[in-house]
Amino acid sequence: MSIETDDSGVFGDGQERLSELSGKKVLVYVALTIGVILPVFPFALMVSMSFKPASEIYSLQVIPSTFTLENYRFLLENVPIVRQLINSIIVTGAVVVSVVITSCIVAYSLAKLDWYGRGVTYNFILATMMIPGILLLIPQFVIIVELGWVNTYQAMIAPFAISSFGIFLLTQFFKQFPDSLIDAARMDGCNELDIVFRIVLPNSMPAIATVAIFTFMNRWNQMLWDLIVIKNESMYTLPVSITLFAKTGLYGNSMGPLMAGATLLALPTILLFLLLRRYFIKGVTMSGLKV
Amino acid sequence: MPDATTESGARKADTSATKSGLRQRIAHLPLLGTATKRLGNHDDNLMGWALIVPWFLWASVFLIFPFLFALYLSFHEWSIISPETVFVGINQYVQLLTSDLFWQLLRNTLYFFVVNVPTQIVLALGVAVLLDRIVRGRALYMAGYFVPYVTSGVVVAVVFKWIYAPDGYINQMLAVAGTEINFLGSTTWAMPAIAMMVSWKFIGYYAIIFLANLQSLPETIYESASLDGASEWQQFRHITLPLLNPSILVVVILSTITAFQIFTEPFIMTGGGPNGATKTFVLVIYRNAFSYLEMGYASTIGVVLAAMIFVISYVERNYVDQEVSM
């Protein structure tokens, strides 16, 4: 399943000129343009509020009449936001690297090697995707406590370090990978890990990018788990910090700083999505397949 | 290590020669005999298992053990601070299923589901059908509709908390018309308001699933249908919609799973209020486990929730499969 897109954008060089558009097509564009305001507008509002002075914060005006960085300054002074941003980056980065490496190795074994019990193992891995995360929350927390990992990075990394979805997606992709290339590499003296990392991986970049981006998105946006295993403000990740900020509202008239924090949290995923939306969309159609 | 594979052909022959003696000796044993025989039919047993072992180690600590431990805990009373777990049999299940809370949670979830699923399917389908008709600029529009899905639920909840607030965006506009609705403070409005917001977040995601399905439909059907004089609406109703069954199924199952696991939004926006109107299963599990330290009871709710998700998506799958085969 793939979706044909024309990345040249609305004003790019295409065959169609505006004059050649039929009336019906114009209506389609008008409907889509009006419709797209709905998903985008709340974010425009958020960014605009993060730059508004406190006196203007409740006004409906989307473009602030006075532009201020006061909200961001307030956030920097009252919340260890830089440290929390770094925490988010460390945790997400480690999880993405780990998921990509482990998914490649396991998927290669499932797709390209012939061993006893392979089919059962693959079905078992698929079955684990059906377990709702909430069921595992308490036992996983108990494990983290027993390991003495409360308030540590490894508590936020280890449970996400391997992903059944990543394994599933790459296994499907690797199955189509030509065996002749692998056999040739084996003849030339590559061992299995060489084959994974030097032959299969460089030739599977689109699939790996999809796994990496989906993992990034899910881990960056993860709130509940971090809320449970982290008790120390300087170890919070951004979602936890913003959540508690929104719930407690400790700082008086805090709407502006709150929106500034939300903007910081939203920006990385939105930017990455805009840059790499092809892979996001591929991941969506793949995740539809798993159900 | 590198030469292990270069000579693998020769080596394999070696080992099979030495092993065959052993294999013959155990061949008559009922289980072990067939197992070794089947094992012999595969080429890469050792390497295959070696590469899968990291997954097994990780999964036993973070998936398999937790799954079993959750089942175990659901039959025990345990506050995490005391070392003892007390076996209480099915007491906690009885306690849960006979409590008003459980039925309230079920009602809330159902309410959410009833608002959420039709809204999402209709709007996502609408967006997908429109996107299907254009090529130029499609990627750009798709990106616009997809942005809410990639954004953290925390951000969405924070922004909509203000949009819905008594002095918030919607109410300032309603004030012009002379009315005011305290969306999150009213028992009638709070759940639909949250459900609409979650629908809003997922429309782009589901639209892309529909779009992928739409693009896989053969154009010849439509050509012959329009030759037979079918109007555009008739084509949509009698050709497109039935052929979209597989992706509608996917969307319904995904929204079911979402509906039962909603947490971040009520946690940030209402805390489960007003008067329990937006309490959800996950919110109650979280409170029981981490505020009241009732790990056993929280696990019971978790097991019941997982069972419901499993059964409902199983029923949905079979129901829609039937529809398709008809």
PDB file of C-alpha atoms in Angstrom, chain B residues 119-264:
ATOM      1  CA  THR B 119     -17.288  11.335  13.869  1.00  0.00           C
ATOM      2  CA  GLN B 120     -13.906   9.934  12.971  1.00  0.00           C
ATOM      3  CA  ILE B 121     -15.113   7.625  10.219  1.00  0.00           C
ATOM      4  CA  VAL B 122     -17.292  10.250   8.528  1.00  0.00           C
ATOM      5  CA  LEU B 123     -14.742  13.071   8.687  1.00  0.00           C
ATOM      6  CA  ALA B 124     -11.705  10.918   7.852  1.00  0.00           C
ATOM      7  CA  LEU B 125     -13.557   9.359   4.935  1.00  0.00           C
ATOM      8  CA  GLY B 126     -14.538  12.818   3.720  1.00  0.00           C
ATOM      9  CA  VAL B 127     -10.941  14.026   3.852  1.00  0.00           C
ATOM     10  CA  ALA B 128      -9.713  10.835   2.149  1.00  0.00           C
ATOM     11  CA  VAL B 129     -12.241  11.079  -0.686  1.00  0.00           C
ATOM     12  CA  LEU B 130     -11.260  14.707  -1.306  1.00  0.00           C
ATOM     13  CA  LEU B 131      -7.531  13.898  -1.167  1.00  0.00           C
ATOM     14  CA  ASP B 132      -8.113  11.022  -3.581  1.00  0.00           C
ATOM     15  CA  ARG B 133      -9.384  13.445  -6.223  1.00  0.00           C
ATOM     16  CA  ILE B 134      -6.294  15.614  -6.386  1.00  0.00           C
ATOM     17  CA  VAL B 135      -2.651  14.929  -7.060  1.00  0.00           C
ATOM     18  CA  ARG B 136      -1.145  18.402  -6.981  1.00  0.00           C
ATOM     19  CA  GLY B 137      -0.552  19.576  -3.435  1.00  0.00           C
ATOM     20  CA  ARG B 138      -1.807  16.336  -1.942  1.00  0.00           C
ATOM     21  CA  ALA B 139       1.326  15.868   0.143  1.00  0.00           C
ATOM     22  CA  LEU B 140       0.949  19.375   1.527  1.00  0.00           C
ATOM     23  CA  TYR B 141      -2.695  18.894   2.557  1.00  0.00           C
ATOM     24  CA  MET B 142      -1.932  15.460   3.958  1.00  0.00           C
ATOM     25  CA  ALA B 143       0.747  17.009   6.127  1.00  0.00           C
ATOM     26  CA  GLY B 144      -1.725  19.586   7.443  1.00  0.00           C
ATOM     27  CA  TYR B 145      -4.336  17.011   8.406  1.00  0.00           C
ATOM     28  CA  PHE B 146      -1.704  14.723   9.922  1.00  0.00           C
ATOM     29  CA  VAL B 147      -0.015  17.231  12.241  1.00  0.00           C
ATOM     30  CA  PRO B 148      -2.301  16.633  15.266  1.00  0.00           C
ATOM     31  CA  TYR B 149      -1.548  12.927  15.187  1.00  0.00           C
ATOM     32  CA  VAL B 150       2.220  13.356  15.491  1.00  0.00           C
ATOM     33  CA  THR B 151       1.883  15.852  18.315  1.00  0.00           C
ATOM     34  CA  SER B 152       1.978  14.765  21.949  1.00  0.00           C
ATOM     35  CA  GLY B 153      -1.412  14.201  23.591  1.00  0.00           C
ATOM     36  CA  VAL B 154      -0.099  16.451  26.365  1.00  0.00           C
ATOM     37  CA  VAL B 155       0.167  19.407  23.974  1.00  0.00           C
ATOM     38  CA  VAL B 156      -3.287  18.745  22.558  1.00  0.00           C
ATOM     39  CA  ALA B 157      -4.808  18.522  26.035  1.00  0.00           C
ATOM     40  CA  VAL B 158      -3.103  21.728  27.195  1.00  0.00           C
ATOM     41  CA  VAL B 159      -4.236  23.720  24.162  1.00  0.00           C
ATOM     42  CA  PHE B 160      -7.813  22.410  24.180  1.00  0.00           C
ATOM     43  CA  LYS B 161      -8.123  22.965  27.901  1.00  0.00           C
ATOM     44  CA  TRP B 162      -7.868  26.632  27.074  1.00  0.00           C
ATOM     45  CA  ILE B 163     -10.012  26.416  23.942  1.00  0.00           C
ATOM     46  CA  TYR B 164     -12.799  24.838  26.024  1.00  0.00           C
ATOM     47  CA  ALA B 165     -12.274  27.025  29.137  1.00  0.00           C
ATOM     48  CA  PRO B 166     -15.086  29.312  30.421  1.00  0.00           C
ATOM     49  CA  ASP B 167     -13.030  32.323  29.289  1.00  0.00           C
ATOM     50  CA  GLY B 168     -11.482  30.364  26.424  1.00  0.00           C
ATOM     51  CA  TYR B 169     -11.589  30.610  22.685  1.00  0.00           C
ATOM     52  CA  ILE B 170     -14.938  28.991  21.927  1.00  0.00           C
ATOM     53  CA  ASN B 171     -16.728  30.716  24.791  1.00  0.00           C
ATOM     54  CA  GLN B 172     -15.430  34.143  23.804  1.00  0.00           C
ATOM     55  CA  MET B 173     -17.025  33.552  20.418  1.00  0.00           C
ATOM     56  CA  LEU B 174     -20.198  32.146  21.944  1.00  0.00           C
ATOM     57  CA  ALA B 175     -20.372  35.246  24.120  1.00  0.00           C
ATOM     58  CA  VAL B 176     -21.074  37.234  20.971  1.00  0.00           C
ATOM     59  CA  ALA B 177     -24.180  35.091  20.518  1.00  0.00           C
ATOM     60  CA  GLY B 178     -24.976  35.636  24.198  1.00  0.00           C
ATOM     61  CA  THR B 179     -24.457  32.104  25.481  1.00  0.00           C
ATOM     62  CA  GLU B 180     -21.765  30.299  27.401  1.00  0.00           C
ATOM     63  CA  ILE B 181     -20.998  26.617  27.842  1.00  0.00           C
ATOM     64  CA  ASN B 182     -18.630  25.443  30.529  1.00  0.00           C
ATOM     65  CA  PHE B 183     -17.566  22.435  28.461  1.00  0.00           C
ATOM     66  CA  LEU B 184     -15.196  20.752  30.897  1.00  0.00           C
ATOM     67  CA  GLY B 185     -17.195  21.686  33.988  1.00  0.00           C
ATOM     68  CA  SER B 186     -20.485  20.159  32.907  1.00  0.00           C
ATOM     69  CA  THR B 187     -21.380  16.485  33.243  1.00  0.00           C
ATOM     70  CA  THR B 188     -23.184  16.496  29.892  1.00  0.00           C
ATOM     71  CA  TRP B 189     -20.524  18.313  27.889  1.00  0.00           C
ATOM     72  CA  ALA B 190     -17.210  17.155  29.350  1.00  0.00           C
ATOM     73  CA  MET B 191     -17.040  13.687  27.759  1.00  0.00           C
ATOM     74  CA  PRO B 192     -18.277  14.702  24.281  1.00  0.00           C
ATOM     75  CA  ALA B 193     -15.843  17.643  24.360  1.00  0.00           C
ATOM     76  CA  ILE B 194     -12.926  15.306  25.075  1.00  0.00           C
ATOM     77  CA  ALA B 195     -14.176  12.764  22.522  1.00  0.00           C
ATOM     78  CA  MET B 196     -14.410  15.442  19.821  1.00  0.00           C
ATOM     79  CA  MET B 197     -10.882  16.531  20.613  1.00  0.00           C
ATOM     80  CA  VAL B 198      -9.538  12.979  20.346  1.00  0.00           C
ATOM     81  CA  SER B 199     -11.431  12.527  17.062  1.00  0.00           C
ATOM     82  CA  TRP B 200      -9.817  15.713  15.853  1.00  0.00           C
ATOM     83  CA  LYS B 201      -6.386  14.310  16.722  1.00  0.00           C
ATOM     84  CA  PHE B 202      -6.867  11.071  14.796  1.00  0.00           C
ATOM     85  CA  ILE B 203      -8.713  12.231  11.647  1.00  0.00           C
ATOM     86  CA  GLY B 204      -5.558  12.688   9.562  1.00  0.00           C
ATOM     87  CA  TYR B 205      -4.252   9.280  10.653  1.00  0.00           C
ATOM     88  CA  TYR B 206      -7.437   7.481   9.660  1.00  0.00           C
ATOM     89  CA  ALA B 207      -7.784   9.551   6.485  1.00  0.00           C
ATOM     90  CA  ILE B 208      -4.432   8.179   5.324  1.00  0.00           C
ATOM     91  CA  ILE B 209      -5.520   4.600   6.040  1.00  0.00           C
ATOM     92  CA  PHE B 210      -8.687   5.230   3.985  1.00  0.00           C
ATOM     93  CA  LEU B 211      -6.723   6.964   1.243  1.00  0.00           C
ATOM     94  CA  ALA B 212      -4.333   4.024   0.857  1.00  0.00           C
ATOM     95  CA  ASN B 213      -7.342   1.737   0.473  1.00  0.00           C
ATOM     96  CA  LEU B 214      -9.080   4.110  -1.993  1.00  0.00           C
ATOM     97  CA  GLN B 215      -6.002   4.220  -4.180  1.00  0.00           C
ATOM     98  CA  SER B 216      -5.855   0.439  -4.342  1.00  0.00           C
ATOM     99  CA  LEU B 217      -9.357   0.231  -5.908  1.00  0.00           C
ATOM    100  CA  PRO B 218      -9.354  -0.534  -9.635  1.00  0.00           C
ATOM    101  CA  GLU B 219     -10.651   2.303 -11.819  1.00  0.00           C
ATOM    102  CA  THR B 220     -12.302  -0.058 -14.282  1.00  0.00           C
ATOM    103  CA  ILE B 221     -15.182  -0.698 -11.858  1.00  0.00           C
ATOM    104  CA  TYR B 222     -15.989   3.002 -11.797  1.00  0.00           C
ATOM    105  CA  GLU B 223     -15.758   3.290 -15.558  1.00  0.00           C
ATOM    106  CA  SER B 224     -18.240   0.491 -16.134  1.00  0.00           C
ATOM    107  CA  ALA B 225     -20.481   1.831 -13.366  1.00  0.00           C
ATOM    108  CA  SER B 226     -20.660   5.280 -14.945  1.00  0.00           C
ATOM    109  CA  LEU B 227     -21.330   3.673 -18.333  1.00  0.00           C
ATOM    110  CA  ASP B 228     -24.287   1.970 -16.683  1.00  0.00           C
ATOM    111  CA  GLY B 229     -25.457   5.391 -15.577  1.00  0.00           C
ATOM    112  CA  ALA B 230     -24.640   5.210 -11.854  1.00  0.00           C
ATOM    113  CA  SER B 231     -24.480   8.669 -10.278  1.00  0.00           C
ATOM    114  CA  GLU B 232     -21.441   9.683  -8.288  1.00  0.00           C
ATOM    115  CA  TRP B 233     -23.275   9.158  -5.018  1.00  0.00           C
ATOM    116  CA  GLN B 234     -24.496   5.740  -6.132  1.00  0.00           C
ATOM    117  CA  GLN B 235     -20.943   4.794  -7.064  1.00  0.00           C
ATOM    118  CA  PHE B 236     -19.713   5.880  -3.654  1.00  0.00           C
ATOM    119  CA  ARG B 237     -22.528   4.146  -1.788  1.00  0.00           C
ATOM    120  CA  HIS B 238     -22.535   0.844  -3.709  1.00  0.00           C
ATOM    121  CA  ILE B 239     -18.943   0.467  -4.871  1.00  0.00           C
ATOM    122  CA  THR B 240     -16.539   2.522  -2.774  1.00  0.00           C
ATOM    123  CA  LEU B 241     -18.087   1.999   0.646  1.00  0.00           C
ATOM    124  CA  PRO B 242     -18.306  -1.833   0.449  1.00  0.00           C
ATOM    125  CA  LEU B 243     -14.765  -2.001  -0.909  1.00  0.00           C
ATOM    126  CA  LEU B 244     -13.546   0.148   1.998  1.00  0.00           C
ATOM    127  CA  ASN B 245     -14.722  -2.426   4.542  1.00  0.00           C
ATOM    128  CA  PRO B 246     -11.196  -3.627   5.371  1.00  0.00           C
ATOM    129  CA  SER B 247      -9.971  -0.154   6.283  1.00  0.00           C
ATOM    130  CA  ILE B 248     -13.189   0.725   8.114  1.00  0.00           C
ATOM    131  CA  LEU B 249     -12.534  -2.365  10.207  1.00  0.00           C
ATOM    132  CA  VAL B 250      -9.009  -1.203  10.934  1.00  0.00           C
ATOM    133  CA  VAL B 251     -10.278   2.226  11.965  1.00  0.00           C
ATOM    134  CA  VAL B 252     -13.026   0.816  14.181  1.00  0.00           C
ATOM    135  CA  ILE B 253     -10.587  -1.516  15.943  1.00  0.00           C
ATOM    136  CA  LEU B 254      -7.999   1.238  16.408  1.00  0.00           C
ATOM    137  CA  SER B 255     -10.625   3.595  17.834  1.00  0.00           C
ATOM    138  CA  THR B 256     -11.898   0.887  20.153  1.00  0.00           C
ATOM    139  CA  ILE B 257      -8.409   0.411  21.525  1.00  0.00           C
ATOM    140  CA  THR B 258      -8.045   4.183  21.866  1.00  0.00           C
ATOM    141  CA  ALA B 259     -11.431   4.557  23.576  1.00  0.00           C
ATOM    142  CA  PHE B 260     -10.600   1.984  26.229  1.00  0.00           C
ATOM    143  CA  GLN B 261      -7.119   3.369  26.935  1.00  0.00           C
ATOM    144  CA  ILE B 262      -7.806   7.079  27.097  1.00  0.00           C
ATOM    145  CA  PHE B 263      -5.760   8.678  29.886  1.00  0.00           C
ATOM    146  CA  THR B 264      -3.694  11.769  29.140  1.00  0.00           C
TER     147      THR B 264
END
